[in-house]
XYZ file of N, CA and C in Angstrom:
423
model
N 64.142 9.866 -8.092
C 62.942 9.388 -8.703
C 62.365 10.386 -9.683
N 62.917 11.545 -9.769
C 62.376 12.590 -10.631
C 63.113 12.583 -11.967
N 63.128 11.440 -12.645
C 63.757 11.340 -13.954
C 62.881 12.004 -15.006
N 63.511 12.354 -16.106
C 62.729 12.914 -17.205
C 61.895 11.821 -17.872
N 62.331 10.556 -17.739
C 61.572 9.450 -18.306
C 60.263 9.236 -17.572
N 60.250 9.489 -16.270
C 59.026 9.270 -15.513
C 58.007 10.367 -15.758
N 58.440 11.513 -16.252
C 57.490 12.592 -16.508
C 56.864 12.488 -17.889
N 57.478 11.744 -18.804
C 56.886 11.586 -20.129
C 55.986 10.363 -20.131
N 55.081 10.342 -21.078
C 54.142 9.225 -21.147
C 54.647 8.091 -22.025
N 55.832 8.166 -22.516
C 56.390 7.071 -23.284
C 56.570 7.389 -24.758
N 55.977 8.449 -25.225
C 56.171 8.818 -26.620
C 56.096 10.332 -26.747
N 56.642 10.813 -27.839
C 56.589 12.250 -28.101
C 56.050 12.465 -29.498
N 55.335 13.536 -29.667
C 54.804 13.877 -30.976
C 55.901 14.501 -31.815
N 55.920 14.219 -33.100
C 56.931 14.845 -33.949
C 56.636 16.336 -34.099
N 57.673 17.062 -34.409
C 57.531 18.500 -34.599
C 56.679 18.764 -35.831
N 55.817 19.762 -35.783
C 54.965 20.034 -36.954
C 55.802 20.503 -38.134
N 55.434 20.045 -39.301
C 56.136 20.442 -40.516
C 55.216 21.314 -41.340
N 55.791 22.240 -42.029
C 55.008 23.131 -42.872
C 54.836 22.451 -44.223
N 53.687 21.890 -44.438
C 53.435 21.178 -45.691
C 52.373 21.917 -46.494
N 52.624 23.161 -46.762
C 51.695 23.942 -47.577
C 51.810 23.473 -49.018
N 50.692 23.210 -49.647
C 50.756 22.723 -51.034
C 51.295 23.800 -51.964
N 52.175 23.374 -52.836
C 52.723 24.321 -53.798
C 51.667 24.627 -54.849
N 51.709 25.799 -55.377
C 50.670 26.242 -56.301
C 50.878 25.708 -57.705
N 52.053 25.245 -58.033
C 52.333 24.836 -59.403
C 52.213 23.331 -59.563
N 51.271 22.882 -60.381
C 51.228 21.493 -60.804
C 50.531 20.519 -59.881
N 50.030 20.921 -58.754
C 49.398 19.948 -57.871
C 47.888 20.043 -57.889
N 47.339 20.994 -58.568
C 45.890 21.165 -58.599
C 45.235 20.144 -59.514
N 43.980 19.899 -59.274
C 43.225 18.998 -60.126
C 42.247 19.819 -60.940
N 41.979 19.349 -62.117
C 41.034 20.056 -62.971
C 39.669 19.415 -62.832
N 38.671 20.247 -62.814
C 37.296 19.768 -62.729
C 36.629 20.068 -64.056
N 36.110 19.042 -64.681
C 35.471 19.221 -65.977
C 34.014 19.614 -65.773
N 33.597 20.542 -66.568
C 32.198 20.940 -66.545
C 31.372 19.904 -67.292
N 30.100 19.785 -66.974
C 29.267 18.816 -67.702
C 29.254 19.130 -69.194
N 29.466 18.125 -69.985
C 29.485 18.287 -71.432
C 30.872 18.488 -71.997
N 31.853 18.815 -71.165
C 33.219 18.989 -71.646
C 33.885 17.631 -71.795
N 34.855 17.565 -72.683
C 35.618 16.346 -72.862
C 37.046 16.601 -72.419
N 37.583 15.654 -71.676
C 38.967 15.762 -71.234
C 39.849 14.957 -72.171
N 40.963 15.536 -72.522
C 41.910 14.828 -73.372
C 42.817 13.985 -72.495
N 43.164 12.825 -72.982
C 44.082 11.976 -72.239
C 43.715 10.516 -72.393
N 44.568 9.682 -71.866
C 44.347 8.242 -71.934
C 43.679 7.781 -70.645
N 42.689 6.961 -70.791
C 41.965 6.442 -69.639
C 42.146 4.929 -69.584
N 42.400 4.396 -68.401
C 42.565 2.940 -68.314
C 41.225 2.241 -68.549
N 41.269 1.246 -69.376
C 40.077 0.474 -69.695
C 40.192 -0.865 -68.988
N 39.097 -1.317 -68.394
C 39.110 -2.611 -67.712
C 39.438 -3.723 -68.687
N 40.381 -4.544 -68.332
C 40.787 -5.616 -69.227
C 39.935 -6.847 -68.989
N 39.849 -7.656 -69.991
C 39.112 -8.902 -69.885
C 39.965 -9.915 -69.134
N 39.322 -10.903 -68.584
C 40.028 -11.923 -67.823
C 40.858 -12.781 -68.769
N 42.111 -12.946 -68.448
C 42.972 -13.753 -69.304
C 42.682 -15.232 -69.080
N 43.028 -16.016 -70.070
C 42.799 -17.457 -69.963
C 43.696 -18.070 -68.890
N 44.841 -17.457 -68.638
C 45.732 -17.951 -67.595
C 45.080 -17.814 -66.229
N 44.436 -16.670 -65.967
C 43.748 -16.481 -64.692
C 42.597 -17.464 -64.530
N 41.854 -17.682 -65.607
C 40.748 -18.641 -65.545
C 41.255 -20.061 -65.316
N 42.383 -20.398 -65.914
C 42.959 -21.730 -65.727
C 43.432 -21.925 -64.290
N 44.050 -20.911 -63.715
C 44.481 -20.997 -62.316
C 43.268 -21.123 -61.402
N 42.231 -20.328 -61.657
C 41.010 -20.418 -60.859
C 40.346 -21.778 -60.977
N 40.327 -22.339 -62.180
C 39.762 -23.674 -62.368
C 40.564 -24.743 -61.647
N 41.883 -24.610 -61.643
C 42.722 -25.560 -60.907
C 42.490 -25.484 -59.409
N 42.340 -24.263 -58.904
C 42.052 -24.100 -57.476
C 40.707 -24.725 -57.135
N 39.707 -24.506 -57.995
C 38.389 -25.104 -57.753
C 38.449 -26.626 -57.778
N 39.225 -27.183 -58.694
C 39.339 -28.640 -58.769
C 39.947 -29.214 -57.495
N 40.993 -28.577 -56.993
C 41.614 -29.028 -55.742
C 40.626 -28.909 -54.584
N 39.886 -27.804 -54.544
C 38.896 -27.628 -53.479
C 37.782 -28.661 -53.571
N 37.339 -28.986 -54.784
C 36.269 -29.976 -54.932
C 36.709 -31.353 -54.441
N 37.967 -31.704 -54.683
C 38.474 -32.988 -54.171
C 38.481 -32.974 -52.648
N 38.922 -31.863 -52.058
C 38.919 -31.756 -50.594
C 37.492 -31.781 -50.052
N 36.561 -31.131 -50.752
C 35.170 -31.125 -50.306
C 34.546 -32.513 -50.405
N 35.001 -33.325 -51.367
C 34.481 -34.688 -51.474
C 34.877 -35.506 -50.248
N 36.118 -35.352 -49.805
C 36.532 -36.059 -48.594
C 35.800 -35.525 -47.369
N 35.545 -34.233 -47.331
C 34.778 -33.652 -46.220
C 33.344 -34.163 -46.233
N 32.779 -34.357 -47.426
C 31.421 -34.906 -47.547
C 31.348 -36.295 -46.942
N 32.325 -37.133 -47.261
C 32.339 -38.491 -46.713
C 32.517 -38.479 -45.196
N 33.357 -37.606 -44.702
C 33.559 -37.521 -43.254
C 32.292 -37.041 -42.560
N 31.592 -36.080 -43.154
C 30.348 -35.577 -42.566
C 29.275 -36.665 -42.563
N 29.175 -37.408 -43.659
C 28.186 -38.487 -43.724
C 28.502 -39.570 -42.696
N 29.762 -39.917 -42.538
C 30.130 -40.926 -41.538
C 29.863 -40.430 -40.123
N 30.056 -39.133 -39.885
C 29.748 -38.564 -38.571
C 28.262 -38.652 -38.279
N 27.445 -38.361 -39.294
C 25.996 -38.447 -39.092
C 25.548 -39.886 -38.861
N 26.165 -40.828 -39.554
C 25.819 -42.240 -39.328
C 26.201 -42.640 -37.912
N 27.293 -42.113 -37.422
C 27.690 -42.375 -36.038
C 26.708 -41.798 -35.039
N 25.975 -40.778 -35.430
C 24.954 -40.185 -34.563
C 23.584 -40.823 -34.783
N 23.562 -41.983 -35.381
C 22.355 -42.783 -35.595
C 21.387 -42.188 -36.613
N 21.907 -41.417 -37.574
C 21.089 -40.960 -38.696
C 21.134 -42.066 -39.745
N 19.997 -42.375 -40.391
C 20.024 -43.426 -41.423
C 21.045 -43.100 -42.520
N 21.726 -44.126 -43.035
C 22.807 -43.884 -44.001
C 22.367 -43.139 -45.263
N 21.160 -43.409 -45.768
C 20.748 -42.714 -46.991
C 20.518 -41.220 -46.733
N 19.979 -40.880 -45.563
C 19.795 -39.471 -45.219
C 21.140 -38.800 -44.938
N 22.045 -39.533 -44.310
C 23.373 -38.978 -44.029
C 24.134 -38.721 -45.327
N 24.005 -39.635 -46.287
C 24.670 -39.455 -47.573
C 24.088 -38.257 -48.320
N 22.767 -38.096 -48.268
C 22.136 -36.946 -48.924
C 22.584 -35.638 -48.273
N 22.661 -35.629 -46.948
C 23.127 -34.425 -46.254
C 24.578 -34.121 -46.616
N 25.382 -35.162 -46.788
C 26.767 -34.961 -47.200
C 26.871 -34.350 -48.590
N 26.031 -34.830 -49.502
C 26.047 -34.252 -50.839
C 25.560 -32.807 -50.828
N 24.584 -32.479 -49.994
C 24.138 -31.085 -49.901
C 25.235 -30.207 -49.310
N 26.020 -30.769 -48.384
C 27.147 -30.008 -47.860
C 28.188 -29.771 -48.957
N 28.402 -30.771 -49.798
C 29.321 -30.622 -50.922
C 28.854 -29.507 -51.860
N 27.549 -29.473 -52.156
C 27.007 -28.428 -53.032
C 27.165 -27.053 -52.383
N 26.925 -26.978 -51.077
C 27.094 -25.716 -50.352
C 28.532 -25.220 -50.449
N 29.476 -26.078 -50.129
C 30.885 -25.679 -50.163
C 31.345 -25.358 -51.582
N 30.854 -26.126 -52.554
C 31.239 -25.881 -53.943
C 30.703 -24.543 -54.436
N 29.478 -24.213 -54.083
C 28.926 -22.935 -54.545
C 29.628 -21.758 -53.878
N 29.916 -21.877 -52.592
C 30.619 -20.789 -51.913
C 32.031 -20.604 -52.465
N 32.728 -21.696 -52.680
C 34.092 -21.573 -53.202
C 34.093 -21.085 -54.648
N 33.075 -21.447 -55.420
C 32.986 -20.938 -56.787
C 32.799 -19.427 -56.786
N 31.946 -18.934 -55.905
C 31.760 -17.489 -55.800
C 33.026 -16.772 -55.382
N 33.751 -17.344 -54.441
C 34.990 -16.712 -53.966
C 36.062 -16.728 -55.051
N 36.214 -17.844 -55.746
C 37.245 -17.932 -56.787
C 36.903 -17.016 -57.960
N 35.633 -16.963 -58.347
C 35.253 -16.057 -59.426
C 35.496 -14.606 -59.042
N 35.223 -14.274 -57.800
C 35.469 -12.909 -57.336
C 36.958 -12.591 -57.302
N 37.771 -13.569 -56.999
C 39.216 -13.344 -56.965
C 39.806 -13.266 -58.369
N 39.230 -14.002 -59.308
C 39.766 -14.005 -60.670
C 39.528 -12.656 -61.345
N 38.304 -12.161 -61.298
C 37.992 -10.864 -61.901
C 36.806 -10.273 -61.159
N 37.100 -9.446 -60.186
C 36.051 -8.915 -59.320
C 35.086 -8.016 -60.079
N 35.584 -7.218 -61.007
C 34.698 -6.296 -61.710
C 33.735 -7.017 -62.639
N 34.091 -8.202 -63.063
C 33.232 -8.941 -63.985
C 32.308 -9.912 -63.259
N 32.799 -10.569 -62.217
C 32.039 -11.647 -61.600
C 31.365 -11.274 -60.286
N 31.682 -10.118 -59.701
C 31.015 -9.723 -58.455
C 29.797 -8.862 -58.755
N 28.934 -9.360 -59.594
C 27.701 -8.670 -59.936
C 26.536 -9.476 -59.391
N 25.411 -8.830 -59.152
C 24.251 -9.578 -58.641
C 23.794 -10.684 -59.586
N 24.024 -10.505 -60.871
C 23.615 -11.520 -61.836
C 24.416 -12.810 -61.678
N 25.642 -12.711 -61.216
C 26.484 -13.892 -61.005
C 26.380 -14.383 -59.565
N 26.584 -13.485 -58.607
C 26.624 -13.901 -57.205
C 25.246 -14.222 -56.639
N 24.190 -13.674 -57.211
C 22.835 -13.964 -56.727
C 22.481 -15.439 -56.839
N 22.562 -16.029 -58.037
C 22.257 -17.462 -58.152
C 23.228 -18.356 -57.379
N 24.498 -17.977 -57.345
C 25.470 -18.780 -56.591
C 25.127 -18.752 -55.107
N 24.774 -17.580 -54.595
C 24.370 -17.471 -53.193
C 23.059 -18.179 -52.909
N 22.119 -18.123 -53.855
C 20.835 -18.806 -53.668
C 21.023 -20.316 -53.618
N 21.879 -20.834 -54.479
C 22.167 -22.275 -54.451
C 22.827 -22.647 -53.130
N 23.726 -21.802 -52.649
C 24.381 -22.069 -51.367
C 23.402 -22.075 -50.209
N 22.490 -21.105 -50.172
C 21.495 -21.069 -49.092
C 20.534 -22.249 -49.163
N 20.116 -22.609 -50.377
C 19.241 -23.773 -50.535
C 19.952 -25.045 -50.089
N 21.212 -25.188 -50.458
C 21.974 -26.370 -50.054
C 22.172 -26.407 -48.546
N 22.367 -25.244 -47.917
C 22.501 -25.200 -46.461
C 21.217 -25.655 -45.785
N 20.088 -25.155 -46.263
C 18.805 -25.554 -45.671
C 18.551 -27.044 -45.864
N 18.825 -27.554 -47.048
C 18.599 -28.980 -47.302
C 19.585 -29.855 -46.538
N 20.806 -29.391 -46.368
C 21.783 -30.155 -45.591
C 21.326 -30.288 -44.146
N 20.839 -29.184 -43.585
C 20.410 -29.222 -42.186
C 19.136 -30.038 -41.997
N 18.224 -29.987 -42.958
C 16.970 -30.735 -42.790
C 17.144 -32.222 -43.077
N 17.945 -32.581 -44.065
C 18.108 -34.007 -44.354
C 19.065 -34.687 -43.391
N 19.840 -33.926 -42.653
C 20.780 -34.520 -41.704
C 20.161 -34.863 -40.367
N 18.859 -34.652 -40.231
C 18.189 -34.999 -38.971
C 17.798 -36.465 -38.962
N 17.436 -36.928 -37.776
C 17.022 -38.336 -37.646
C 15.670 -38.583 -38.240
């Protein structure tokens, strides 16, 4: 019963390696304030029309799916004895909620540096929160 396997805990640490940084070529330069560094710097590119077209296609597919979800939600509310006009309004508010959230997500995926700003996401989020509140209040009996 005194195997070497029973005395180990199941794993062993690798042997330490000497990874001392070499002095040549691995250092970074720190620029003093006011100094200019020579070299090429990557510039953020603008969103290509291809990316916008793909994002628009994804949104269109999602909007069609959200329309069917709206109808299913309205029919569920009618089954719970909510008046049909209130159920339909709640369904449309759910559609607006889902559309605003998916628009924010798709815009963020298309170009995060351009569209993930408070100026863009703030109104989209506000519309989503307003639609959520209206969906919940109009969906009552």
